[in-house]
Every structure is written in structure tokens, then in C-alpha cells.
Coordinates of C-alpha atoms and ligand atoms in Angstrom, one line a residue:
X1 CA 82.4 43.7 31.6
X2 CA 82.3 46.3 29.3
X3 CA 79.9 49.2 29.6
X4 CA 78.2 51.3 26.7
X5 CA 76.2 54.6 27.7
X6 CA 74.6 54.5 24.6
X7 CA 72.4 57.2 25.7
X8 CA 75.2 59.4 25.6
X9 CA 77.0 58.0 22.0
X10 CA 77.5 61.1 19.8
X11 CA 76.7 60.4 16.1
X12 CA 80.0 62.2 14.8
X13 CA 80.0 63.3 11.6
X14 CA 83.1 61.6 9.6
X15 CA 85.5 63.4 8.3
X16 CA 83.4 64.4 4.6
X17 CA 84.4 61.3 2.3
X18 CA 81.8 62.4 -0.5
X19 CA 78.7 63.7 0.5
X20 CA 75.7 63.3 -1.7
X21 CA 74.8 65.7 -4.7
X22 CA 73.6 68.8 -3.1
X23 CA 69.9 68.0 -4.3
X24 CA 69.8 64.4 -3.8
X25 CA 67.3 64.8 -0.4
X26 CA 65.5 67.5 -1.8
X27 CA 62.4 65.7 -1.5
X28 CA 62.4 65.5 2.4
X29 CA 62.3 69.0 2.3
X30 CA 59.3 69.7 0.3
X31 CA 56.3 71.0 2.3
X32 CA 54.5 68.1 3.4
X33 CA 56.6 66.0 2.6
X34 CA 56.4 62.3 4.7
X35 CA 60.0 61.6 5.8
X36 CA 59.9 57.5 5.0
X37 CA 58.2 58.2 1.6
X38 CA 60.4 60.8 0.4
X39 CA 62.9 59.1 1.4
X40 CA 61.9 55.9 -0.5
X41 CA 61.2 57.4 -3.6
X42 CA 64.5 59.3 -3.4
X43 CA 66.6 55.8 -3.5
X44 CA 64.3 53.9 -5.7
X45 CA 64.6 56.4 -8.3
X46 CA 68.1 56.1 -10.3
X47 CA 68.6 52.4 -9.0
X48 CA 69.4 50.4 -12.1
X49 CA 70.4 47.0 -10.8
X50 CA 72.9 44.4 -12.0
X51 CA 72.5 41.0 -13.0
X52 CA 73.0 38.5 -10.1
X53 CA 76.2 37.5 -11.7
X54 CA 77.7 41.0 -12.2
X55 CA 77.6 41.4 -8.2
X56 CA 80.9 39.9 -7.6
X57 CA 83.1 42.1 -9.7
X58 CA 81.3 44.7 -7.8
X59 CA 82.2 43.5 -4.4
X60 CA 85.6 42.9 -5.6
X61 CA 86.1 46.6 -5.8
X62 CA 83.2 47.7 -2.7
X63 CA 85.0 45.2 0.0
X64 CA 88.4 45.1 -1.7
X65 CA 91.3 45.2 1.5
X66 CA 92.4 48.3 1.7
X67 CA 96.0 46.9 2.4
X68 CA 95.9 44.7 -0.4
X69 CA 94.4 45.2 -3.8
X70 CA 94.3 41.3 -4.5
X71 CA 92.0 40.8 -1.4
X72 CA 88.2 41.2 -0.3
X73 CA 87.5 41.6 3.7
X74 CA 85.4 39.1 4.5
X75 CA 82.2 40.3 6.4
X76 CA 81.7 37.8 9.5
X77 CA 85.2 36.4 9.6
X78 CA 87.2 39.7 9.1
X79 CA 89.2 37.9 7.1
X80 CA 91.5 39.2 4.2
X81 CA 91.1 36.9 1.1
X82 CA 92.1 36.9 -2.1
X83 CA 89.9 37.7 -4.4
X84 CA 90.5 34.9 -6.8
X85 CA 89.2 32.3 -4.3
X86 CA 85.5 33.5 -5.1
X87 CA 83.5 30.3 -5.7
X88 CA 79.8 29.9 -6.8
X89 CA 79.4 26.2 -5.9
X90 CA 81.1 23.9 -2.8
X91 CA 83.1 24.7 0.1
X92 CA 86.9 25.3 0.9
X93 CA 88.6 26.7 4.1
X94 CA 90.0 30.1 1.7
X95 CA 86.6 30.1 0.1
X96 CA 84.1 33.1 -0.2
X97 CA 80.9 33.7 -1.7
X98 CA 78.2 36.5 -1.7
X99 CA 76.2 36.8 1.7
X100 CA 72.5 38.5 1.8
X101 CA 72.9 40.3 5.1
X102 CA 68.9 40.5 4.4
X103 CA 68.7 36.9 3.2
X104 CA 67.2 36.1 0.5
X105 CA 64.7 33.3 1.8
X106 CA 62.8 35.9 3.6
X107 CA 61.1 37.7 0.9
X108 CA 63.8 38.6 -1.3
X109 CA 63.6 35.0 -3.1
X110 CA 65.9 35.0 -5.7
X111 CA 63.6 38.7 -7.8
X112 CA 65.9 41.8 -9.2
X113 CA 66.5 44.5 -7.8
X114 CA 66.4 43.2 -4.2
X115 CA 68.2 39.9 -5.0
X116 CA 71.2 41.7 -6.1
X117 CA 71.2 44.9 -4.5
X118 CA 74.8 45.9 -3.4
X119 CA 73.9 47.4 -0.2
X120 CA 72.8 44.4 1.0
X121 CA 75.4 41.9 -0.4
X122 CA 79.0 41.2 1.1
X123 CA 81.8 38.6 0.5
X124 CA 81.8 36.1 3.1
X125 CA 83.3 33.0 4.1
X126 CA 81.5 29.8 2.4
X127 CA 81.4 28.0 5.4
X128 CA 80.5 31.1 8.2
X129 CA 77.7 32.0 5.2
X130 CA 76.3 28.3 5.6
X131 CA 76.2 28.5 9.3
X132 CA 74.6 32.2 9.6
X133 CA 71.8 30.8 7.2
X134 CA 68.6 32.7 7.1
X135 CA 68.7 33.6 10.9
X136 CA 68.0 36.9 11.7
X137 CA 70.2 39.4 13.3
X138 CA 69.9 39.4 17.6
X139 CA 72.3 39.5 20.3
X140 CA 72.6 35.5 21.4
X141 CA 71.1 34.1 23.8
X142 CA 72.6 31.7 26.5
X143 CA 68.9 30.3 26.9
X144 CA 68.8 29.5 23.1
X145 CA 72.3 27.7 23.1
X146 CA 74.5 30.3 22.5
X147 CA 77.6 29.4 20.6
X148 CA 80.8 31.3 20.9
X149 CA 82.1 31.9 18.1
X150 CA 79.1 31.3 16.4
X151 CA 81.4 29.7 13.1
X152 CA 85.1 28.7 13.9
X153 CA 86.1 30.3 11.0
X154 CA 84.8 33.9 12.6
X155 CA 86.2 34.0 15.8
X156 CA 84.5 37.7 16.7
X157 CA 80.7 36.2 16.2
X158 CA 78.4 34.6 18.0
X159 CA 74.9 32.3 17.4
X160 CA 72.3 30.9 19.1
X161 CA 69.1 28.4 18.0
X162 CA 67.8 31.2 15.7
X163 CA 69.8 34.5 15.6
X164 CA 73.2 35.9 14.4
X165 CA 75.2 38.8 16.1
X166 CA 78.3 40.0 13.8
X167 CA 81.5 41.2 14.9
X168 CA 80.5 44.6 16.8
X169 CA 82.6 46.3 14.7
X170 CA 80.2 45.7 11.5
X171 CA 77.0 45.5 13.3
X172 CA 75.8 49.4 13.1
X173 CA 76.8 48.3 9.0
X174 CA 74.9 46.2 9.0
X175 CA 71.8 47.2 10.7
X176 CA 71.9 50.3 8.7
X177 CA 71.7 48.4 5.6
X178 CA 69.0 45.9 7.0
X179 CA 67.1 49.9 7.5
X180 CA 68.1 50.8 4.1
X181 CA 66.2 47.2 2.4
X182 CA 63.3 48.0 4.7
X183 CA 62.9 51.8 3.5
X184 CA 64.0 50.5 -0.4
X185 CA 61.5 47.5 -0.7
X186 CA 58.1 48.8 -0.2
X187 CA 55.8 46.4 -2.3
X188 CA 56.0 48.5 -5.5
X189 CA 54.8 46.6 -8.4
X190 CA 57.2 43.4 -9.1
X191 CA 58.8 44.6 -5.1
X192 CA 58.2 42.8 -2.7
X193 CA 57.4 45.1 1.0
X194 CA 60.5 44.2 3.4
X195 CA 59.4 44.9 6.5
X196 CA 61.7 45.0 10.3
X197 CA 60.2 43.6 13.2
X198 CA 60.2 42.7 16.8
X199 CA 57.5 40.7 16.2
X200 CA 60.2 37.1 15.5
X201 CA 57.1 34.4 14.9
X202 CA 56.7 36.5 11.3
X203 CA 60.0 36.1 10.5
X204 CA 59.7 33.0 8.3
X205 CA 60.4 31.3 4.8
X206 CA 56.5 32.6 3.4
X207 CA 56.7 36.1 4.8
X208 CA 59.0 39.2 4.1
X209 CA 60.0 40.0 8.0
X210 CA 63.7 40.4 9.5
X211 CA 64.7 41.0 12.5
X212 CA 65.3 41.7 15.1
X213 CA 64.3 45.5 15.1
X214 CA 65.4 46.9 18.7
X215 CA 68.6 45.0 18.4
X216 CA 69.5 47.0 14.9
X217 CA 68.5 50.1 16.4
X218 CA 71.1 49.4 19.4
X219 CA 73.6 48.4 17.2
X220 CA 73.5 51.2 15.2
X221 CA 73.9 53.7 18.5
X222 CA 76.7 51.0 19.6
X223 CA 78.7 51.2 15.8
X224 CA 78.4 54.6 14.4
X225 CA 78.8 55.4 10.8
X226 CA 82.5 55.3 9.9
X227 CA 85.1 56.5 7.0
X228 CA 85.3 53.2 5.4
X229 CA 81.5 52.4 5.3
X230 CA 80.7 56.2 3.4
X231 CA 83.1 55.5 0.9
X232 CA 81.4 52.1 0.2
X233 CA 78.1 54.4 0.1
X234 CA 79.7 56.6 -2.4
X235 CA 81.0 53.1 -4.0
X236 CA 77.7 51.5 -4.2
X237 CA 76.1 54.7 -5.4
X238 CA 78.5 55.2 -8.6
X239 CA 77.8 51.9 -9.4
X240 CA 73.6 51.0 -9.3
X241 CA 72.8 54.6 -8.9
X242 CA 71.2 55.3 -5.3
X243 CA 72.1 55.7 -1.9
X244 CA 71.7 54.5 2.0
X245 CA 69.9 57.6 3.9
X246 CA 71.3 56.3 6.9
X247 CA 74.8 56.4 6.2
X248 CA 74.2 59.7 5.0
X249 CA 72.4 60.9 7.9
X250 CA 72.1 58.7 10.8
X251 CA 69.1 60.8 12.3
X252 CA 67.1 59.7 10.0
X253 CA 66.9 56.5 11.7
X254 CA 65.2 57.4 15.0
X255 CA 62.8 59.3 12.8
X256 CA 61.4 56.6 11.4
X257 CA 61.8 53.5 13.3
X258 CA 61.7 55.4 17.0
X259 CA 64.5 55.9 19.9
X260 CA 65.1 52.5 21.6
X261 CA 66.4 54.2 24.8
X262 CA 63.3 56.2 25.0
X263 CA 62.0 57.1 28.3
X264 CA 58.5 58.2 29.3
X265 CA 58.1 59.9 33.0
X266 CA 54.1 60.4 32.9
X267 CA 53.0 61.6 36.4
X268 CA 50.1 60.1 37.9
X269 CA 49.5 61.9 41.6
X270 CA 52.0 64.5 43.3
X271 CA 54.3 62.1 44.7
X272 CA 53.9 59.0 42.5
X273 CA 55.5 58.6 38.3
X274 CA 55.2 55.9 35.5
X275 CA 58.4 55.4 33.9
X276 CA 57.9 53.2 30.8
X277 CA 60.2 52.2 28.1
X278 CA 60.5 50.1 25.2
X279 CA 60.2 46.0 26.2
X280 CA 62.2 44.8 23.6
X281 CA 65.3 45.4 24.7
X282 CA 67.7 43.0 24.7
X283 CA 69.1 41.4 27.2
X284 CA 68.8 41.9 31.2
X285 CA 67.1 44.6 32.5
X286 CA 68.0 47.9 31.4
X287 CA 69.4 50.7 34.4
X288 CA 68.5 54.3 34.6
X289 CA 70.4 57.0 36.5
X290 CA 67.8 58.0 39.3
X291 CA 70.2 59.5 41.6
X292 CA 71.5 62.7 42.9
X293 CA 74.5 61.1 43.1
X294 CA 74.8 59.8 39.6
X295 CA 74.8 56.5 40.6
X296 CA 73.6 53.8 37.9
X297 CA 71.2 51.3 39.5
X298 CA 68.6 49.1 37.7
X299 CA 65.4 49.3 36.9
X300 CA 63.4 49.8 40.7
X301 CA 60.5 47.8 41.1
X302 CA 59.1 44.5 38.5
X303 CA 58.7 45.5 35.5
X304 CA 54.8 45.1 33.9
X305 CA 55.0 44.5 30.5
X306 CA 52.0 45.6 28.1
X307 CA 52.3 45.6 24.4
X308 CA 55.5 47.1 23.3
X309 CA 56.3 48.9 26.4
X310 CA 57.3 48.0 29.8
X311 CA 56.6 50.2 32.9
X312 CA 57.5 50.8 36.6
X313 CA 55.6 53.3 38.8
X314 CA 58.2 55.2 41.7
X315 CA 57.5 57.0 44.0
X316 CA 59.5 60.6 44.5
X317 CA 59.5 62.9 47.3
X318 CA 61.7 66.0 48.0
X319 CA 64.8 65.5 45.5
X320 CA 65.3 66.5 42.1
X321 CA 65.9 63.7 40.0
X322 CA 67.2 62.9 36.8
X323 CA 66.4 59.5 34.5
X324 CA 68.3 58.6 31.7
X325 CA 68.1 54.8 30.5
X326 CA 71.0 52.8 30.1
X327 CA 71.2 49.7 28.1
X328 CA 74.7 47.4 28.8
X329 CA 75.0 45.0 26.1
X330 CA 76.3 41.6 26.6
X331 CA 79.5 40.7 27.5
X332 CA 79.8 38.1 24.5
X333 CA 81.7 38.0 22.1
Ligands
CA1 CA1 81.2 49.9 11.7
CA2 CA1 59.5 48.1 3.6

């Protein structure tokens, strides 16, 4: 088993690819200003989109293999394909098309800009694209028939009765730009408002929800922004004109959606303390480091769950301690 002290992963700053224009943010910094709607007026402005159809010569040059300038990286499978095996109808086993990491049924529906917005398209294998479907994005579960892999043809995913978890290597990619189609769609006029949430009985065909929130928020502490996904920023943003705040500064997402391994210690007598975190955490129960020793242990106690938090009260007498939360993701795929 692998484990992650995520508490602990260091955002680091990539070696400088591009950055953006020195004033591109300059409206987070003006006094008052509201972090989410600066920030969504900064990448709505200068957008121009492309026509549905233009999209693929796009991703030809945003996923091209950087080994081989005949290929596209396939999102799900890793795969390196050529670039001339791009089909629009059917299947075939070398076949790719354009995958809506948001997808489309839930409230994108086929409507400019969203539809063809680069940040949230990728080439993908016809077949693993049929199989991922509309689900939304969640580790899989073993009591919702997990499936490893979750497509033959992608050997590093895995699926269950409703969700789709990526290969870990593209999952902070991804959840940063399922945060990026949240903060970009808003329900402007002719927009619709694309909203994450942990919420999963929205998440449907007549409503604009994705998920699953927490999840993203992990993943994007477990897959840090990298090299290759800036320059696909700077790609995407010399092409339709705007850019993803969250590649460019990853703070920016506990900001606005919250810290996932947030802890709460809130004393209630001299010898007694609530700790409470968030109760949509995937997975078992999380651990915390209570211990002089350093020791990780889980959770002391049953859990009460109310609303979106969960909470233990513990009892502490004549020690220093020290609580950080831990949360040890899955040992699949
Ligand atoms: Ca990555
Ligand atoms: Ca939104």
C-alpha cells in the first residue's frame, strides 16, 4: 500500500514555462475585489472560442507526443497515437476522438463557448471515451462494482456503477480543469452556471452539476501542477485567448472551494476537544497524527456525521499534542 501525506505535499513552483502577462490577475488585486469573481471575469474576458470542428487541429498541436510530432497522447489510455487516426463517427482499436472531461450532457449540451472550450477537451480513445460516458470523476468504489481497469484499452484507470478515476498521473489535470469550467461558466447570458458538487443526486442529464468535489480537491494535492500541463496553459491561451488560474496559481483553489484536509480542534471543557473535519472524504476513514510519538493512528472514537462535516470529541490530559489529518488514498489502480 502506498501512502500520500497529502497534508504535507508542497505545491512547487515549476520551473517558469511562461508565466502570464504581468497584468493578466490585476483584477484580484483591486481593493475589494472578490477572489472567484475577479477571477471569472479575468478568463471570460479575451476568450474567443472555436467552432466545434476547429478543436481537433487544436488538440493536435495542445496533446501532440512530445516524442513524436505525428502523434497525440491519449488522455485515459496514455496512449501515443497518430494523429491521422482521428475519427468523428464509429469505433476502431487505433481510434481517437475528442473527450469532454466536463461532459457535455451535464449542462454543457452541445452551446459555444463551453462546448468547445480547449481546456476542457482532450483526445481520447473512441472506445475508453464510450465507456467513461457522462460519469463523473470519483475514486471507485468496490461497493459500486469497481472495475479494474475501468476500459481494457486504459490499463492505469478504474470505474465503478457511476464514477471515473483517471490515471493518477492526470487527475490533479484534470481536476484543475473541471475547477477552471466551474469558475468560467457562471450563467452569464447564453452561459450556462457549471457548478462542482458533493452533492452526486444533482449530478444528472437536466442539471449543470459534476462531481465529485472532495475527490478533485484531493487529487489536485495528490498531482501537482507540472511542466508539461503549463505549457498546454500557455498553449490553450495563445490559441482562444484566456487562461486556467489554477494552473497558474494553485492556491487559488483552496481559496475558493476550501481545504479538504481541514481540521477543526474547538474546545468544549478543560479536558475534553471536538475535532471535526470534512465528511466527504473518500474512502475509509481518514487518520490524524495524535501522538507524541508521531505515530499515525485513525480516527479515535465513531465518527457523527452532520451536514458536511464529521466530528469526534477526545479527551486530552497532560500531553502536548499535535493533529494533522491524513487522508491515504486507495490502493487501486
Ligand atoms: Ca499531472
Ligand atoms: Ca460556475
Amino acid at each position: 500500500m502506498h501512502r500520500l501525506p497529502i497534508l504535507f505535499a508542497f505545491l512547487a513552483g515549476s520551473p517558469a514555462v511562461a508565466d502570464p502577462p504581468a497584468n493578466y490577475y490585476a483584477l484580484v488585486n483591486q481593493p475589494g475585489a472578490v477572489l472567484h469573481a475577479a477571477l471569472h471575469t479575468t478568463i471570460k474576458s479575451g476568450h474567443v472560442p472555436f467552432n466545434y470542428t476547429a478543436t481537433t487541429e487544436q488538440l493536435k498541436f495542445l496533446d501532440q507526443d512530445p516524442a513524436n510530432a505525428n502523434n497525440v497522447i491519449l488522455i485515459y489510455a496514455r496512449r501515443s497515437e497518430l494523429k491521422t487516426n482521428y475519427i468523428t463517427t464509429g469505433f476502431g482499436t487505433a481510434a481517437w476522438n475528442k473527450e469532454h472531461l466536463w461532459p457535455n450532457s451535464l449542462g454543457i449540451d452541445d452551446a459555444l463557448p463551453a462546448y468547445s472550450d480547449l481546456f476542457n477537451l482532450r483526445p481520447a480513445d473512441v472506445d475508453v471515451n464510450a465507456t467513461r460516458g457522462n460519469f463523473w470523476f470519483d475514486e471507485s468504489s468496490a461497493a459500486e462494482s469497481r472495475a479494474v481497469p475501468g476500459s481494457p484499452e486504459a490499463p492505469l484507470t478504474s470505474s465503478d456503477s457511476n464514477s471515473w478515476e483517471p490515471p493518477a498521473m492526470v487527475k490533479g489535470d484534470i481536476a484543475r480543469s473541471c475547477f477552471y469550467m466551474d469558475l468560467r461558466y457562471d450563467g452569464d447570458p447564453a452561459e450556462s452556471n457549471l457548478q462542482l458538487t458533493d452533492n452526486l443526486t444533482l449530478i444528472n442529464g437536466t442539471s449543470n452539476y459534476m462531481g465529485k468535489l472532495t475527490t478533485l480537491l484531493l487529487w489536485h494535492r495528490c498531482d501537482p501542477v507540472s511542466p508539461e500541463e503549463r505549457l498546454r496553459n500557455d498553449g490553450v491561451y495563445a490559441r482562444q485567448g484566456n487562461r486556467n488560474p489554477f494552473i497558474d496559481n494553485p492556491n487559488w483553489v483552496t481559496q475558493i472551494y476550501g481545504d479538504p484536509l481541514e481540521l477543526k480542534l474547538t474546545r468544549i471543557n478543560p479536558i475534553q476537544w471536538t475535532l471535526r473535519w470534512w465528511a466527504q472524504l473518500p474512502g475509509a476513514v481518514p487518520e490524524m497524527n495524535a501522538t507524541l510519538s508521531g505515530a499515525w493512528v485513525p480516527v479515535p472514537g465513531t465518527p457523527v456525521t452532520s451536514g458536511a462535516y464529521k466530528s469526534v470529541t477526545v479527551t486530552l490530559t497532560g500531553n502536548r499534542y499535535f493533529f494533522h489529518l491524513r487522508y491515504t488514498p486507495p490502493d487501486v489502480p
